[in-house]
mmCIF file of C-alpha atoms in Angstrom:
data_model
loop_
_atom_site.group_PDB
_atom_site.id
_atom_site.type_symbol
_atom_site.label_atom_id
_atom_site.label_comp_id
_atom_site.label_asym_id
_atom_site.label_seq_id
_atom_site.Cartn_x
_atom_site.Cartn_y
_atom_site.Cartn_z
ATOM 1 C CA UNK A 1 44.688 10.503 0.512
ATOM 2 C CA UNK A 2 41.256 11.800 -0.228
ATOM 3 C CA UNK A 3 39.552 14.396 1.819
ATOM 4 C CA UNK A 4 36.523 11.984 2.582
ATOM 5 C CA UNK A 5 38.874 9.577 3.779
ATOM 6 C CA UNK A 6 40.914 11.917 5.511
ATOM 7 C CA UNK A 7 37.502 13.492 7.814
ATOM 8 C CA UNK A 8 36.767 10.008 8.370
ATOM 9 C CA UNK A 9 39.992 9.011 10.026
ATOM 10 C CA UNK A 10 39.353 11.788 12.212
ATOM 11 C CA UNK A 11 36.016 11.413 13.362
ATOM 12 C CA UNK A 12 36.499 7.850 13.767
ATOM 13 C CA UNK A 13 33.196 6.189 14.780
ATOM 14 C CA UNK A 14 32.020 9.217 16.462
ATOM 15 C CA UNK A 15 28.324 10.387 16.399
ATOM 16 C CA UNK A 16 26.874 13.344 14.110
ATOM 17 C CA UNK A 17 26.423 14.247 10.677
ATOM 18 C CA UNK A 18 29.039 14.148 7.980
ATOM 19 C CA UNK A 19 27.908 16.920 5.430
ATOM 20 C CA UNK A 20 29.759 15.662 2.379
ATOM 21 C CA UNK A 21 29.085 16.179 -1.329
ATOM 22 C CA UNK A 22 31.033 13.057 -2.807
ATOM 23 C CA UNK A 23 29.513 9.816 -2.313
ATOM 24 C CA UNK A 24 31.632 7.429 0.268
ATOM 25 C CA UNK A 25 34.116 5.323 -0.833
ATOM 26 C CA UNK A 26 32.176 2.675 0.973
ATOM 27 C CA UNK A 27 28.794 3.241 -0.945
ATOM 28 C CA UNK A 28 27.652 1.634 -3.995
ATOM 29 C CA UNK A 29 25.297 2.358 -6.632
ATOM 30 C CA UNK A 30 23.033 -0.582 -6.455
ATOM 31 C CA UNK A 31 22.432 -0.531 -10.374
ATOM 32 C CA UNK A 32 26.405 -1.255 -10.516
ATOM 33 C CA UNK A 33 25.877 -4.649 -8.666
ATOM 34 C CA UNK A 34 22.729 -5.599 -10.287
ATOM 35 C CA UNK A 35 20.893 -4.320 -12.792
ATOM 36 C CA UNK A 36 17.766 -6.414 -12.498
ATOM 37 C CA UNK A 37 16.781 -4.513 -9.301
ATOM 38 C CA UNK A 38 13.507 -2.383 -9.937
ATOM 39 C CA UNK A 39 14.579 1.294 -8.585
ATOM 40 C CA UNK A 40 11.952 3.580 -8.269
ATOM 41 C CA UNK A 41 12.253 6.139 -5.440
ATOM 42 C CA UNK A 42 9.402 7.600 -3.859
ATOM 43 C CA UNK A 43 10.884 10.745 -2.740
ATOM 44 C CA UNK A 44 12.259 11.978 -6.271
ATOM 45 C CA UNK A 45 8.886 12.298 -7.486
ATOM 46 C CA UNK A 46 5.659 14.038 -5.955
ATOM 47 C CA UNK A 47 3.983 10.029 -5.290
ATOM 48 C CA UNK A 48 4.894 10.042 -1.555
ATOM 49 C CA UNK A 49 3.741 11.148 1.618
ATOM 50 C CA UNK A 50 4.820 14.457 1.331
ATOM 51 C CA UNK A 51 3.176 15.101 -1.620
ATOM 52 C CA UNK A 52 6.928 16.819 -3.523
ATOM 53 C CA UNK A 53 10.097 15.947 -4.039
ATOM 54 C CA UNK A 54 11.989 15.595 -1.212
ATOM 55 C CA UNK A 55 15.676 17.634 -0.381
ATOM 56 C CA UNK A 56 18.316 15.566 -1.761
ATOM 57 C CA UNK A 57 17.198 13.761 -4.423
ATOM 58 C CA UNK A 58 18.535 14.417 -7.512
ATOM 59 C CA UNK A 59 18.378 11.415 -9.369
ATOM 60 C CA UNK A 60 16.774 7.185 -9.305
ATOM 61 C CA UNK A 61 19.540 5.795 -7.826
ATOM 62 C CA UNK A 62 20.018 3.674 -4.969
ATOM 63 C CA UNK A 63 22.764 3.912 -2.374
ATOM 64 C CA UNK A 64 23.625 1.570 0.090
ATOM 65 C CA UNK A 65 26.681 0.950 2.413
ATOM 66 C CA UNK A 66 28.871 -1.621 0.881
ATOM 67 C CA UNK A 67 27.957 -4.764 3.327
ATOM 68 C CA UNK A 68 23.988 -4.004 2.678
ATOM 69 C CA UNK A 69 24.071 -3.482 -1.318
ATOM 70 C CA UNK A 70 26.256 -6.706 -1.438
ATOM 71 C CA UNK A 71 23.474 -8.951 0.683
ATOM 72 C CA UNK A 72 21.188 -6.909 -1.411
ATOM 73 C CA UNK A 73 22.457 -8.679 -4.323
ATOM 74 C CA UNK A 74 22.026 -12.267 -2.511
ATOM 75 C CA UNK A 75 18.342 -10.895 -1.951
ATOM 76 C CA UNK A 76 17.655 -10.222 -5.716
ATOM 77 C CA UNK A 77 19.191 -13.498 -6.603
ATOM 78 C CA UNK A 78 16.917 -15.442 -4.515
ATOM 79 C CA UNK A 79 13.805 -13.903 -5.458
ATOM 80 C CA UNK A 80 14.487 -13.999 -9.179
ATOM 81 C CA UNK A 81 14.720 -17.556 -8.608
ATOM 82 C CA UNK A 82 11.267 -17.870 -7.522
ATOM 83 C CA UNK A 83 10.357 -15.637 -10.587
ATOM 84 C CA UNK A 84 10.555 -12.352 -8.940
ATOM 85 C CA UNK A 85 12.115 -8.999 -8.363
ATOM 86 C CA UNK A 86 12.620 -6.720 -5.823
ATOM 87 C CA UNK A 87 11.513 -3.235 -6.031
ATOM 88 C CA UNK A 88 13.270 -0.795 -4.348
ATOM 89 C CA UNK A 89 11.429 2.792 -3.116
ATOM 90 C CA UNK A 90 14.363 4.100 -0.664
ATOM 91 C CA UNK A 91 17.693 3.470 0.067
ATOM 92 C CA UNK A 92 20.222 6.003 1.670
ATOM 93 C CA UNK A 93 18.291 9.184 2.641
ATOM 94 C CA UNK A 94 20.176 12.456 2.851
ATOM 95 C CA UNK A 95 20.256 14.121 6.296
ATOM 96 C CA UNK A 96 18.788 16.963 4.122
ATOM 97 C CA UNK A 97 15.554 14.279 3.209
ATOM 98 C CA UNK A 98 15.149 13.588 7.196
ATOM 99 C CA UNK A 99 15.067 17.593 7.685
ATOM 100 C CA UNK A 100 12.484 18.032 4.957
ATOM 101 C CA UNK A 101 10.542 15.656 6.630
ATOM 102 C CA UNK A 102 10.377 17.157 10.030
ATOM 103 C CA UNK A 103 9.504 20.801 8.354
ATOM 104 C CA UNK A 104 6.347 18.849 6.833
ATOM 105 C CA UNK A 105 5.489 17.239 9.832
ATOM 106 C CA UNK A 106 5.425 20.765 11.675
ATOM 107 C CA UNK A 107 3.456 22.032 9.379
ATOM 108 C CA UNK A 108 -0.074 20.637 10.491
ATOM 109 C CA UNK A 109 -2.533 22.928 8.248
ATOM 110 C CA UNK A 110 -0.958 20.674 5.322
ATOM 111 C CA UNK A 111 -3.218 17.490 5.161
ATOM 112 C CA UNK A 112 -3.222 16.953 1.781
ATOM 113 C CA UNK A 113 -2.285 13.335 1.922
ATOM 114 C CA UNK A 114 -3.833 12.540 4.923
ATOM 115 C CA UNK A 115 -6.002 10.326 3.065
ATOM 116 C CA UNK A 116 -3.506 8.172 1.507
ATOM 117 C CA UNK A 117 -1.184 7.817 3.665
ATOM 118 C CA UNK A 118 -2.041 8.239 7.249
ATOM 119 C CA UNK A 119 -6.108 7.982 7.530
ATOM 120 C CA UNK A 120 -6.793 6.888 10.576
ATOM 121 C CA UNK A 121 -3.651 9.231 12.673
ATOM 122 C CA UNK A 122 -3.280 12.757 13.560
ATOM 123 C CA UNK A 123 -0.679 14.173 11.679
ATOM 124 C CA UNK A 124 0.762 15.331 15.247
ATOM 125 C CA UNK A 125 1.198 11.825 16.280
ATOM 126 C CA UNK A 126 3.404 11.229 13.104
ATOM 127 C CA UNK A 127 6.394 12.211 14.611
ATOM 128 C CA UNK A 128 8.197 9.593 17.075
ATOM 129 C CA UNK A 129 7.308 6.438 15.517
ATOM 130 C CA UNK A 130 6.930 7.173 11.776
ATOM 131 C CA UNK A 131 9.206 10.323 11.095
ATOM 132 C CA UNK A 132 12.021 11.313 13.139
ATOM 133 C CA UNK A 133 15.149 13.447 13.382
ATOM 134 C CA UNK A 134 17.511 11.054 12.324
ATOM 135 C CA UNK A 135 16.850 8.146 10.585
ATOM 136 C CA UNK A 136 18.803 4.768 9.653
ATOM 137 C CA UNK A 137 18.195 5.436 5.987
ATOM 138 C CA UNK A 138 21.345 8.428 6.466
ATOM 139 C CA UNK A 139 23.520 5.744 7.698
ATOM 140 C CA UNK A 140 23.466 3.725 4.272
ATOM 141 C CA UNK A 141 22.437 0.280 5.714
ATOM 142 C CA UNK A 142 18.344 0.899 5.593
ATOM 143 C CA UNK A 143 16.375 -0.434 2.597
ATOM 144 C CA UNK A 144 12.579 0.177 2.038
ATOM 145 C CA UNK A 145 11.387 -2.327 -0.405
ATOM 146 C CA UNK A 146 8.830 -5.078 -1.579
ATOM 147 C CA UNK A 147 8.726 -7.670 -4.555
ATOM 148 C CA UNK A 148 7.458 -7.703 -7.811
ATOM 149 C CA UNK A 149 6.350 -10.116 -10.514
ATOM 150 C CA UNK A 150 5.312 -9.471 -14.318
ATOM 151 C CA UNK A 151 1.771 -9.273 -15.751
ATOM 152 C CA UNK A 152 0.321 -10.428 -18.410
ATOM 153 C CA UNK A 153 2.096 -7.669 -20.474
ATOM 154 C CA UNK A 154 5.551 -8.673 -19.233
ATOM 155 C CA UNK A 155 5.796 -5.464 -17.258
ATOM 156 C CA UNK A 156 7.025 -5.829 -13.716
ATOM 157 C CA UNK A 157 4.482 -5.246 -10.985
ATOM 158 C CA UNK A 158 4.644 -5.035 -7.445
ATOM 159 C CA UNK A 159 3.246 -7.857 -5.041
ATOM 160 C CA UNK A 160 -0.309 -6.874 -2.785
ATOM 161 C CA UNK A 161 0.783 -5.906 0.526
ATOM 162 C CA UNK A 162 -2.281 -5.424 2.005
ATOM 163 C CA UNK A 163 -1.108 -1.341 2.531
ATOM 164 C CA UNK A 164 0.748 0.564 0.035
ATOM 165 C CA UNK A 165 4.479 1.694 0.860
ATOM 166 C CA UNK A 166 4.535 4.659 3.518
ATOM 167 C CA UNK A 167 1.101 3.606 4.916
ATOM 168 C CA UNK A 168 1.344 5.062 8.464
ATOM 169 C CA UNK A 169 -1.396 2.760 10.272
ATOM 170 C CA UNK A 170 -1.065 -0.660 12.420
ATOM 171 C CA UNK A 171 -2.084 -2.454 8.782
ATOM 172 C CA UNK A 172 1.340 -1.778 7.706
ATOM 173 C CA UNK A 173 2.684 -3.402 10.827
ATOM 174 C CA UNK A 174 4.723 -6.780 10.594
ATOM 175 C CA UNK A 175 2.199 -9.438 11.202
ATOM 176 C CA UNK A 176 -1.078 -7.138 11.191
ATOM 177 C CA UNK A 177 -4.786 -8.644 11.111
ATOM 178 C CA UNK A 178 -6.915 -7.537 9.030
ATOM 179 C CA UNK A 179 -5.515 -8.769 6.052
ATOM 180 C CA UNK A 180 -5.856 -11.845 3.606
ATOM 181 C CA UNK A 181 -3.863 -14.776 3.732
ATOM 182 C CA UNK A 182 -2.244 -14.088 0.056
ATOM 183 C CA UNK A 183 -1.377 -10.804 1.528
ATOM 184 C CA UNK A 184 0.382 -11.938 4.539
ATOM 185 C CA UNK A 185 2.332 -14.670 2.379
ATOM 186 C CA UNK A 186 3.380 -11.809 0.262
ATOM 187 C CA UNK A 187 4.896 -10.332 3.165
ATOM 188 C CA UNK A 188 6.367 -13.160 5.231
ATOM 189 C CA UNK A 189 8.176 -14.359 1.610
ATOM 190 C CA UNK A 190 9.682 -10.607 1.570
ATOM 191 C CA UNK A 191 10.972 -10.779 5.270
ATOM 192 C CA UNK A 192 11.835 -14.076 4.983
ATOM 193 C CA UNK A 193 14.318 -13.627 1.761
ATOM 194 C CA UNK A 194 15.291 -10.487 3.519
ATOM 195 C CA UNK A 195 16.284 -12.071 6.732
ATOM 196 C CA UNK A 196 18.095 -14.674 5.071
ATOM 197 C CA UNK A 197 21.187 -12.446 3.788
ATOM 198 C CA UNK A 198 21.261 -11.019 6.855
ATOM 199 C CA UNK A 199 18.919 -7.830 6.863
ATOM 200 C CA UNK A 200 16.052 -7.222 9.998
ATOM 201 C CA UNK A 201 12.760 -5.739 9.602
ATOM 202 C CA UNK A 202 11.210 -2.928 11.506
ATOM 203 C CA UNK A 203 8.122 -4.365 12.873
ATOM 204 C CA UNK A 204 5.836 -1.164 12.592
ATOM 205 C CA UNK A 205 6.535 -1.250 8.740
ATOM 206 C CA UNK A 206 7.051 -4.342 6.957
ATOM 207 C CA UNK A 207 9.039 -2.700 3.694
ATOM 208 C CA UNK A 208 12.071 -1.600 6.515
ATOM 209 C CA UNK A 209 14.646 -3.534 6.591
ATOM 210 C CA UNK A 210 18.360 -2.775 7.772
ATOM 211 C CA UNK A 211 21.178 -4.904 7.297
ATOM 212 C CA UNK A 212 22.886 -6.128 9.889
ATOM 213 C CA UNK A 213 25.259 -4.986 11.870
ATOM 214 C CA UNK A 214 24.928 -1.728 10.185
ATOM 215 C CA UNK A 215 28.320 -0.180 9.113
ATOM 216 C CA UNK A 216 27.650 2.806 10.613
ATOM 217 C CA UNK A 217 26.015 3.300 14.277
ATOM 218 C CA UNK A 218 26.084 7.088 14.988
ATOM 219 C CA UNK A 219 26.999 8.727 11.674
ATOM 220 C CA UNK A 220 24.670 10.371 9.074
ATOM 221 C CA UNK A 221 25.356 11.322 5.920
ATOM 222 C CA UNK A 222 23.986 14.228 3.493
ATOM 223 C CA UNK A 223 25.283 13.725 -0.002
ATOM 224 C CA UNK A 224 23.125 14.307 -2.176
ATOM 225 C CA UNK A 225 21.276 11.614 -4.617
ATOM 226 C CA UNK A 226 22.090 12.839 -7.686
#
């Protein structure tokens, strides 16, 4: 029997961290399942909200719980029969990831991407809504996402959202004003393949979506990305 199995059986579905350094038998490498899936994580590069790479990621992969990389799957083959793709910018986070996050968000004499990512919010008032101590992403059933189509070129591009991923501000909420109609299609067709194998959307960010009923309730993981 395998260690990770073996810490498992004992915690059972208790709550806390598990701090392991093998990925879970139960998690899956979304490029195994489908390679058509655009994966392009935000928080291996320095493109994000932090403005660096993030704690934990080591490589562009995509984890996800068994259940949600399998409805994940249904997701992709929906939308590439309406000529698109989805486009993947997180998937499991490392506990490690959700503790970066909090150090940055303590650390208010760093605004540098105030700007692009939250313009209109204190960077005080970040914490609670936006970032928090634990997040769903550790438990391997949380996806942030949107769809692409190709250009002209043939190159795969994402859809207009009406407020880039990681846009903390009411435009990125799920069925904001101030936004056009083409915009609000764009993200009604994203929830709407999304909802149909099975996932639900966060309302105060419309690229959140967790499968449902997550695997996992009270557990957090920390392996890392790599």
């Amino acid at each position: 029997m395998k260690t990770l199995t073996l810490i498992a059986m004992l915690l059972g579905n208790g709550s806390g961290t598990l701090p392991v350094s093998e990925v879970p038998e139960d998690f899956t490498d979304i490029s195994t399942l489908s390679a058509d899936i655009q994966v392009h994580m935000a928080y291996l590069g320095t493109n994000n909200f932090v403005g660096s790479r993030v704690d934990g990621y080591q490589a562009n992969k995509c984890y996800l719980q068994r259940d949600a990389a399998e409805a994940l799957v249904k997701v992709q083959q929906a939308a590439a029969a309406q000529g698109l793709t989805l486009w993947v910018y997180d998937c499991y986070r490392p506990q490690r990831a959700v503790n970066h996050f909090m150090r940055w968000a303590s650390d208010l004499s760093d605004t540098s991407t105030k700007a692009q990512y939250y313009p209109n919010l204190p960077k005080d008032k970040l914490v609670g809504e936006y970032i928090a101590e634990k997040s769903g992403h550790s438990r391997g059933s949380t996806v942030d996402l949107t769809l692409a189509q190709k250009d002209a070129a043939g190159n795969w591009q994402p859809l207009d959202m009406g407020s880039k991923f990681d846009m903390f501000d009411p435009v990125s909420n799920v069925g904001a004003g101030g936004i056009t109609k083409q915009q609000q299609a764009n993200r009604q067709r994203l929830e709407s393949l999304m909802l149909g194998a099975g996932f639900k959307v966060y309302n105060m960010e419309w690229w959140h979506f967790t499968h449902q009923p997550p695997a996992y309730t009270d557990r957090y993981f920390d392996f890392i990305v790599k």
